[in-house]
Amino acid sequence: MDMQNANLLTQIAPSAKIDRASHGWRAKCLQRLVRMALPVPDSFALPTATVQAIAAGQEIDLQPLSELFSLGDGLVSVRPSAMNPEWGGPGTVLNVGINDVSHARLSDRIGRENADAIYLSFVQSYAIHIARLDPDMFAQEGGGALSDALRAYRDEMDEPFPQDPERQLAGVLRSMARAWEGPTARLLRQAKGAPAEAPLGLVVQQMRLALGPGLCGSGTIQFIDPITGQPRVTGRFRGQRHGETEGAGAETLFLTRDERGSSLEDVAPEIFADLVRFGVAARERLREEMQIEFMVTNGEISVIDAVKVQRSSRAGVRIAVALARDGIIQPEEAVMRVEPRALIDLLHHQVDPRGERDVITSGINASPGAATGKIVFSAAAAQASAARGEACILVRRETLPDDIRGMHASVGVLTGRGGMSSHAAVIARGLGLPCIVGASNISIDLRSRTLLAGKRSLKEGDEITIDGTTGEVLAGAAAMLEPALDDAFTQLLEWADDASRMVVRANADTPEEAHTARKFNAQGIGLCRTEHMFFETDSLPAMREMIFADSPEDRKLALDRILPMQRKDFIDLFEIMAGLPVTIRLFDPPLHEFLPHDRAGLRELAESLDLPLSDVTRRVDALTEFNPMLGMRGVRLGIAIPEIYEMQARAIFEATVESNRKGKPVVPEIMIPLVSAMREVELVQNRVDAVAAAVRNDRQTDFTYRLGVMVETPRAALRAGDIAAHSAFLSFGTNDLTQMAYGLSRDDAGRFMNIYVQQGIYAEDPFHILDQDGVGELLLIGAERARIERPEITIAVCGEHGGNPESIAFCHEAGFDYISCSPFRVPIARLAAAQAAIRSPAD
Ligand code: PEP
Ligand code: MG
């Protein structure tokens, strides 16, 4: 081959210059197989530059390829070779080179019928894909089909079917090169992450025939179960089958010995043994579990191709860990090979991808996992259902704080409204419940107890399956896969922790969540939202009394009833977390969330408070705010009604003393929400210090604590410098910060978020993936100003973004100390933090 041709195309030989960037993954993979001395038929790689020239209509001298037409049966195949196998490419074309002469020769060797079938299949594919003739005219089958197809071609093209193999090949190459440039192909590969201008390489390979005398056939084999990742030979062998062409005596064999029928292992043990040997070698040399495509021609095996085994998430983890344990890849590489989000599938039940899916509606996939249950429309019905031992799915327009018990009693939640950080979504993630929110085409008719989803109508009690991973709601009970928290999962995360610099904590409010956090190895609690504790049945009446108290004394009396409950909650959390840091956020929500919203509830409240209904109604109305999320909540309540924070501080300190006494020392971290001015922090700090002094005095013992600020208003980020002067740590509450930076309601954004994302106004839902340009800048400004004032200050993120891999990488780059996320996201965050560290090691 001369130099010019050497650049135009390259024979795939062990020492040839072939690389993925210029020849594509398939050419590179074939070269590796050739280097392993596997029986790969002669193959040539056309680099991307050649393919581009062909697409542009240039005549290319493909002289070396014509030698292939004089070898063996004189046929070749052409396959796409993009840079990444996921990007696809035009379909493979087989049997290029067949003409009247080779057809006659083939008829003698493999029989007339087989030769006809091969010729026919090529004429059809050439007519449709290269000559672009109407497919309906080339649907011939049975006797006489070949001559009919050849005649149809001649009639349409005014010339006989091309007999020159080189002309056939040039036509095939041109059509594949052009197909890659077409708008549909572009869109398809861009959807899979390919750059718009991703180039294509092509591979031309000498063909062996899988039809004819002796053992002939084609097959694929892989050595791993694609769903579980356990070692297992799977695949198939089709005797007397060549591409889509079936010859006489076609039969599908099992690969391994099987009671149900004959197998390749029995029929051709030496071929089977070769395949197993190839598989072991390919795994070691290609450092991957490969699926091998092979042909058998009269008992002789050839390897045509090998591709990475398609795999489920759980198989992906098992495969990566097994490769590292076998010393084939480094543990760090195993960590890099698993997509953090893929771990979600391992943590929860998952709809079995092999099963049927009867999708009735879809929404935002707010909390992953899958569950099947009967439809209920209220928290009370959910609790009743749980009491009967029946799994139920809570379906609501949106959930409110007093739905929490109903959510606890359900196996999944579906709402018509809301986005990623709406109440239902946040609580469900904390509980590890599958949840879909913002399913905007559902409507609930409470009178007829019916759920309408598009044209489908379902009754209360009907069974549905929530697939919180995809956001789809399915009718009936879908087949499920169990969670896979096995040794491979644990091992991968241990390797991840070895590589990480940033610590991962969990957002946990309840003992159950704290246990989950520990189970997933969170290094502490980064956010305990204490208000959830006030919704408990025991504390809610006292809370309401506190809200209605007329004097500070009455208020204190009510809070004194809550104090022991809070203290007990904190003791439990400290106990479970066993000395790991626990950050307790002081009370945050607006008070009206604790009040009933309907008449019956108001009447009940009037009874329990022994007040006239009108009085209660008036006071509830007086607490109503036009914009409660920007109203009297967070530290503003702490300033306006100081007794609440004082009670909480006392509960925290008394729990600390108790824990220390039990020999489980703890340094609690107290966090002030919704701060916007330094003076707020100063005031709260003075009061909390005073409570600490009082508790030290009462209990005659010492303890330490850290006071910090939740940075979740834009002003707090901008004033982080002077706020830091009073703070041991700053934790960015990116949910509220996103809400306020965009002026976008967390609870209403679901309505139009899809439109915004689809139209490219927002690249992503900013409540889901941190907006690095805007909100991210506030984080960087805040961290920088705080560190100038107090270099040793701890900087963290505790909004929902703390569980999002891209946002975690941002926090790693910014040098934050920890992120805190829902307990069920902890494994994902640990893996994402490790990957960020491996990608950009600390300087
Ligand atoms: C936040 O605002 O980011 C946050 C963590 O607090 P919450 O979601 O409770 O408002
Ligand atoms: Mg907040």
PDB file of C-alpha atoms and ligand atoms in Angstrom, residues 421 426 507 527 529 531-532 585 588 629 633 671 673-674 710-712 731-740 746 797-801 820, ligand 1:
ATOM      1  CA  SER A 421     -38.065  20.526  45.994  1.00  0.00           C
ATOM      2  CA  VAL A 426     -38.337  16.371  49.816  1.00  0.00           C
ATOM      3  CA  ASN A 507     -30.170  15.402  55.898  1.00  0.00           C
ATOM      4  CA  LEU A 527     -29.313  19.155  58.349  1.00  0.00           C
ATOM      5  CA  ARG A 529     -35.076  19.969  60.110  1.00  0.00           C
ATOM      6  CA  GLU A 531     -40.014  21.345  62.509  1.00  0.00           C
ATOM      7  CA  HIS A 532     -40.961  17.840  61.428  1.00  0.00           C
ATOM      8  CA  ARG A 585     -31.486  23.632  62.318  1.00  0.00           C
ATOM      9  CA  ASP A 588     -37.931  27.344  60.127  1.00  0.00           C
ATOM     10  CA  MET A 629     -42.078  31.724  52.152  1.00  0.00           C
ATOM     11  CA  ARG A 633     -40.379  32.226  59.156  1.00  0.00           C
ATOM     12  CA  MET A 671     -27.861  26.250  62.629  1.00  0.00           C
ATOM     13  CA  PRO A 673     -32.187  29.412  59.074  1.00  0.00           C
ATOM     14  CA  LEU A 674     -33.116  32.194  56.666  1.00  0.00           C
ATOM     15  CA  MET A 710     -27.716  28.630  56.926  1.00  0.00           C
ATOM     16  CA  VAL A 711     -26.977  30.813  53.931  1.00  0.00           C
ATOM     17  CA  GLU A 712     -30.163  30.715  51.906  1.00  0.00           C
ATOM     18  CA  SER A 731     -24.181  25.866  55.173  1.00  0.00           C
ATOM     19  CA  PHE A 732     -25.743  26.933  51.907  1.00  0.00           C
ATOM     20  CA  GLY A 733     -29.455  26.130  51.735  1.00  0.00           C
ATOM     21  CA  THR A 734     -29.531  25.997  47.989  1.00  0.00           C
ATOM     22  CA  ASN A 735     -33.260  25.283  47.788  1.00  0.00           C
ATOM     23  CA  ASP A 736     -34.265  28.637  49.201  1.00  0.00           C
ATOM     24  CA  LEU A 737     -31.240  30.308  47.689  1.00  0.00           C
ATOM     25  CA  THR A 738     -32.299  29.111  44.228  1.00  0.00           C
ATOM     26  CA  GLN A 739     -35.879  30.170  44.924  1.00  0.00           C
ATOM     27  CA  MET A 740     -34.792  33.638  45.931  1.00  0.00           C
ATOM     28  CA  ARG A 746     -40.240  26.068  44.835  1.00  0.00           C
ATOM     29  CA  VAL A 797     -24.164  22.759  51.160  1.00  0.00           C
ATOM     30  CA  CYS A 798     -27.289  21.167  52.564  1.00  0.00           C
ATOM     31  CA  GLY A 799     -29.935  21.887  49.894  1.00  0.00           C
ATOM     32  CA  GLU A 800     -31.238  19.159  47.616  1.00  0.00           C
ATOM     33  CA  HIS A 801     -28.337  19.876  45.276  1.00  0.00           C
ATOM     34  CA  SER A 820     -25.362  17.015  52.999  1.00  0.00           C
TER      35      SER A 820
HETATM   36  C1  PEP B   1     -32.755  24.929  51.674  1.00  0.00           C
HETATM   37  O1  PEP B   1     -33.471  25.925  51.636  1.00  0.00           O
HETATM   38  O2  PEP B   1     -31.889  24.677  50.834  1.00  0.00           O
HETATM   39  C2  PEP B   1     -32.890  23.966  52.771  1.00  0.00           C
HETATM   40  C3  PEP B   1     -32.055  22.948  52.881  1.00  0.00           C
HETATM   41  O3  PEP B   1     -33.898  24.140  53.655  1.00  0.00           O
HETATM   42  P1  PEP B   1     -35.425  23.774  53.400  1.00  0.00           P
HETATM   43  O4  PEP B   1     -35.464  22.891  52.187  1.00  0.00           O
HETATM   44  O5  PEP B   1     -35.885  23.107  54.632  1.00  0.00           O
HETATM   45  O6  PEP B   1     -36.046  25.106  53.180  1.00  0.00           O
END
